[in-house]
PDB file of C-alpha atoms in Angstrom:
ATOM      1  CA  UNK Z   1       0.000   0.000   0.000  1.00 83.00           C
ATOM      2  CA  UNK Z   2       1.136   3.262  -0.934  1.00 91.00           C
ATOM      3  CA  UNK Z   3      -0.320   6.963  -0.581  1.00 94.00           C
ATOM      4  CA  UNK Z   4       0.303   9.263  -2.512  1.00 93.00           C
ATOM      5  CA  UNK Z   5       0.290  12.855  -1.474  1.00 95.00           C
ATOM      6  CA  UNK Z   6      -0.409  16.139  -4.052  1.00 96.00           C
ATOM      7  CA  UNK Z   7      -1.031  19.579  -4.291  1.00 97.00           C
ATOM      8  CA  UNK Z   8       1.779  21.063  -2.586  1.00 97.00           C
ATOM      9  CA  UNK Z   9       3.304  24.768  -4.160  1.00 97.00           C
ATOM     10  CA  UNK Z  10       4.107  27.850  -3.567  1.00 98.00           C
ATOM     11  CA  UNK Z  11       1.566  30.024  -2.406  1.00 98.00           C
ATOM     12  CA  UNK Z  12       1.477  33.663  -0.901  1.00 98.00           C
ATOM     13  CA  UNK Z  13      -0.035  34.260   2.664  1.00 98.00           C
ATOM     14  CA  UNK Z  14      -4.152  34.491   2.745  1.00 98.00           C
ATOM     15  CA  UNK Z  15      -4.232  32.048  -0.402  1.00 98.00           C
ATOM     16  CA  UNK Z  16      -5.623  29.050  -0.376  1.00 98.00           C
ATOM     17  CA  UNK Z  17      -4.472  25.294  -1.414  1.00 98.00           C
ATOM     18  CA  UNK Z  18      -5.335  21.389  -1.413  1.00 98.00           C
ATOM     19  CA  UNK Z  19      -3.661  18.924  -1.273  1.00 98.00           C
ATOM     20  CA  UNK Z  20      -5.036  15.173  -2.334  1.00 97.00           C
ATOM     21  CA  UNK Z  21      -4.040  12.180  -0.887  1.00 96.00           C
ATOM     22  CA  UNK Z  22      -4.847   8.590  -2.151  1.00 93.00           C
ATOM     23  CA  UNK Z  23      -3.811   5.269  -1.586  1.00 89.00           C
ATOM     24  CA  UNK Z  24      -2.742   2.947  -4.038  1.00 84.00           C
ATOM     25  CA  UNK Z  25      -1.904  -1.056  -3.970  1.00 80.00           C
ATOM     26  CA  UNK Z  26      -3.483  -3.789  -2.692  1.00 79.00           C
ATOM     27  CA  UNK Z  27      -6.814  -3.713  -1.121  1.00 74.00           C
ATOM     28  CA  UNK Z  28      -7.219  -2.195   2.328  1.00 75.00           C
ATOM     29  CA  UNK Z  29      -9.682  -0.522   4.210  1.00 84.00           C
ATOM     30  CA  UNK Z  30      -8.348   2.312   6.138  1.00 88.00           C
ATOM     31  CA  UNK Z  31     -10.485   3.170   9.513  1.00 92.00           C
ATOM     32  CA  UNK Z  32      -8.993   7.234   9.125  1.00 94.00           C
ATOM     33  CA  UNK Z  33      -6.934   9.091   7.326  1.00 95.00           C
ATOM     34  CA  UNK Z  34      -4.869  12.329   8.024  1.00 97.00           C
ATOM     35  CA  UNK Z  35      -2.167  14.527   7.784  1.00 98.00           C
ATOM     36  CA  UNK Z  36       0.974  15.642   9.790  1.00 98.00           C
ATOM     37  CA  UNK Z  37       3.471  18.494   8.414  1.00 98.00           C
ATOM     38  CA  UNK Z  38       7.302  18.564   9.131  1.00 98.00           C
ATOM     39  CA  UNK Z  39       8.670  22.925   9.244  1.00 97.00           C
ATOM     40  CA  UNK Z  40      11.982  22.946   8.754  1.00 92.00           C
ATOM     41  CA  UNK Z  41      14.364  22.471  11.849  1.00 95.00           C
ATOM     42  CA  UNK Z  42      11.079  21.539  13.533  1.00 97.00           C
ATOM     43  CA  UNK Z  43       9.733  17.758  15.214  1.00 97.00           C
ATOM     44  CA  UNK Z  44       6.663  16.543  12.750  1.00 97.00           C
ATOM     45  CA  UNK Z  45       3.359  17.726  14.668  1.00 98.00           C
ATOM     46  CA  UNK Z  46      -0.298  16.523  13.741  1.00 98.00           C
ATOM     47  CA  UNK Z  47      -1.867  18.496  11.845  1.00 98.00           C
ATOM     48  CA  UNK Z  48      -5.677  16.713  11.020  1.00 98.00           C
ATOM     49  CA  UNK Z  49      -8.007  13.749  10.939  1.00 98.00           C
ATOM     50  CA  UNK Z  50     -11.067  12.302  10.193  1.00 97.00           C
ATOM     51  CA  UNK Z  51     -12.133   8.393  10.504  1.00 95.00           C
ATOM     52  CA  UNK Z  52     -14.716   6.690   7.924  1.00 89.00           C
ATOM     53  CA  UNK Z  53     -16.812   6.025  10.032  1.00 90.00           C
ATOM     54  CA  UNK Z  54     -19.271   8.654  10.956  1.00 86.00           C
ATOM     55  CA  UNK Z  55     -16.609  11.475   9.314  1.00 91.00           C
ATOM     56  CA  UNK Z  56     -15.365  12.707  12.824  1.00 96.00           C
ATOM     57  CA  UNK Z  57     -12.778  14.920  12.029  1.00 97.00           C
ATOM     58  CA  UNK Z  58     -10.034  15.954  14.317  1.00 97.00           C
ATOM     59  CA  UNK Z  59      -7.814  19.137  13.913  1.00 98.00           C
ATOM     60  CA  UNK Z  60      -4.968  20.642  15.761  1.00 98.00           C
ATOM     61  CA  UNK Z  61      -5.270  24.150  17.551  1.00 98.00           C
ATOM     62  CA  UNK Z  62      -2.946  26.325  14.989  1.00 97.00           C
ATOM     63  CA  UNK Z  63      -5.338  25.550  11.870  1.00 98.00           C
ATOM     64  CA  UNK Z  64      -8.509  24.846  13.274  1.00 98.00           C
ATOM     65  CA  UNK Z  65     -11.272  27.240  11.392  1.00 98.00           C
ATOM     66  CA  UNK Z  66      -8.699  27.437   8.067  1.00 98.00           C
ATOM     67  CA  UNK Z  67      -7.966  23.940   7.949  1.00 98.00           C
ATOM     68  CA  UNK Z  68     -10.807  21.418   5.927  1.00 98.00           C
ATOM     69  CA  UNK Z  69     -10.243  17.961   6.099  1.00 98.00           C
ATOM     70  CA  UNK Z  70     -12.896  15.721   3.964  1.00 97.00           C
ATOM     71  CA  UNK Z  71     -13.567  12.086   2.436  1.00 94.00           C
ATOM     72  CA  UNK Z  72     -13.194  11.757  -1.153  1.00 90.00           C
ATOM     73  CA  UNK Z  73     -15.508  10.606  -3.352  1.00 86.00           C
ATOM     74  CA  UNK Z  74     -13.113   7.051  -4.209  1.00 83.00           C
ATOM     75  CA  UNK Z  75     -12.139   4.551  -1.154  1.00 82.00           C
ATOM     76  CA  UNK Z  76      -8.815   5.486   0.976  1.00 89.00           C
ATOM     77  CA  UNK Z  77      -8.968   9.271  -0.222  1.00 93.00           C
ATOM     78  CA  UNK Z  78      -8.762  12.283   1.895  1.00 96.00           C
ATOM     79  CA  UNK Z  79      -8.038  16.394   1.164  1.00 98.00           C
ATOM     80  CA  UNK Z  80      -6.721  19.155   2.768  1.00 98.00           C
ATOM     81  CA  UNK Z  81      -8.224  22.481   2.110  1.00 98.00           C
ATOM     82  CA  UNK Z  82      -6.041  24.929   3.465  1.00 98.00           C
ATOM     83  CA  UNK Z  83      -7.070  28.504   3.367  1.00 98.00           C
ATOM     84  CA  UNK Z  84      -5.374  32.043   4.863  1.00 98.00           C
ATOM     85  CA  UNK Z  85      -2.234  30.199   4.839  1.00 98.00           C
ATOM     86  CA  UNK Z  86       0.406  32.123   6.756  1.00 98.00           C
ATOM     87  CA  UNK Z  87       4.202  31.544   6.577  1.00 97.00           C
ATOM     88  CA  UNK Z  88       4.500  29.279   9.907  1.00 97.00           C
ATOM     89  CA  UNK Z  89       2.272  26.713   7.607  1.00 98.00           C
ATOM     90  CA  UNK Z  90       5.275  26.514   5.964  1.00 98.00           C
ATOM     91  CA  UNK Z  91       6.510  22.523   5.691  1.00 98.00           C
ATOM     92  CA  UNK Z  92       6.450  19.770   4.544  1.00 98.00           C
ATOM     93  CA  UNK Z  93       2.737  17.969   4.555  1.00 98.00           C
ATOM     94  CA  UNK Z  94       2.313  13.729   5.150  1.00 98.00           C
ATOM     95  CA  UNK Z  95      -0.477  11.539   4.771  1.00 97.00           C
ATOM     96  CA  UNK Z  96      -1.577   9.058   6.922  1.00 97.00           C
ATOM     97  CA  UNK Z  97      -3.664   6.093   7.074  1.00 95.00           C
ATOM     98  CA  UNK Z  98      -4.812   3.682   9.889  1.00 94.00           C
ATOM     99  CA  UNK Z  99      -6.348   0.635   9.416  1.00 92.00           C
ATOM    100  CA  UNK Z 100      -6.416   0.455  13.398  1.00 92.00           C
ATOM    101  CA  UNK Z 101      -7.937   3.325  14.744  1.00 92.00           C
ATOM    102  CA  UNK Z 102      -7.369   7.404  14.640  1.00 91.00           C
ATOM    103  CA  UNK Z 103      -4.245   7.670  16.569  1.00 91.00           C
ATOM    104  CA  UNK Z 104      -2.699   4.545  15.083  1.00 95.00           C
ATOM    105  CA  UNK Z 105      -0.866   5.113  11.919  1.00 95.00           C
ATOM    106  CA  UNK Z 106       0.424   2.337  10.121  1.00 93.00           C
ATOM    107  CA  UNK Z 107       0.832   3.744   6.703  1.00 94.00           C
ATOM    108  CA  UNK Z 108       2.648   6.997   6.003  1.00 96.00           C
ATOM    109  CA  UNK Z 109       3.015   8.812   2.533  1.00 95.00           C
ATOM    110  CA  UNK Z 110       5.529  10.631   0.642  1.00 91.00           C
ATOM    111  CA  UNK Z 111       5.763  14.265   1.446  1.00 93.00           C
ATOM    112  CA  UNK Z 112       4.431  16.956  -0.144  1.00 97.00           C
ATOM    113  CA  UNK Z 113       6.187  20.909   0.079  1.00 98.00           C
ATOM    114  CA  UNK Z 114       4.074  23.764   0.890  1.00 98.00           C
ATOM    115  CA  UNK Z 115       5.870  27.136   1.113  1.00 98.00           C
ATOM    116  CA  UNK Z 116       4.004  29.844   2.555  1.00 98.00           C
ATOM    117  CA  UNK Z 117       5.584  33.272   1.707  1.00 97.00           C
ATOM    118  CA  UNK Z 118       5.003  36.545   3.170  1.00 94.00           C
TER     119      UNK Z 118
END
């Protein structure tokens, strides 16, 4: 299983941005799906959630109110909608999956960059 994370750019502060994530291999049936993001020189922090059932979603403090999180429309896809993006969103953005429960990641994604200027 793979995921595959997109959308990433450049952006200027107060624009807006998604990114796409979606996994890819054999079969499974993730239980949630979020994202973390990685600044540079900085630990990797959560950053959002949601599980599949019921579509709880989960965000941390610095985004919540700018940050969307959603189900796509295909099995084992999720989005970001990011909007009035400030620098300190700056980093580097990583899906997750859990076939456990939200909390539990077992499967982690490629990277993508999202740079945040002033």
């Amino acid at each position: 299983v793979q995921l595959q994370a997109s959308g990433g750019g450049l952006v200027q502060a107060g624009d807006s941005l998604t990114l796409s994530c979606a996994a890819t291999g054999r079969t499974f049936s993730a239980n949630g799906m979020g994202w973390f993001r990685q600044a540079p020189g900085k630990e990797r922090e959560y950053v959002a959630s949601i599980t599949w059932s019921g579509g709880l979603t989960y965000y941390t403090d610095s985004v919540k109110g700018r940050f969307t999180i959603s189900k796509g429309n295909a099995k084992n896809t999720v989005y970001l909608q990011m909007n009035s993006l400030k620098p300190e969103d700056t980093a580097v953005y990583y899906c997750v999956a859990t076939t456990y429960r939200v909390g539990v990641w077992d499967y982690w994604g490629q990277g993508t960059l999202v740079t945040v200027s002033s």
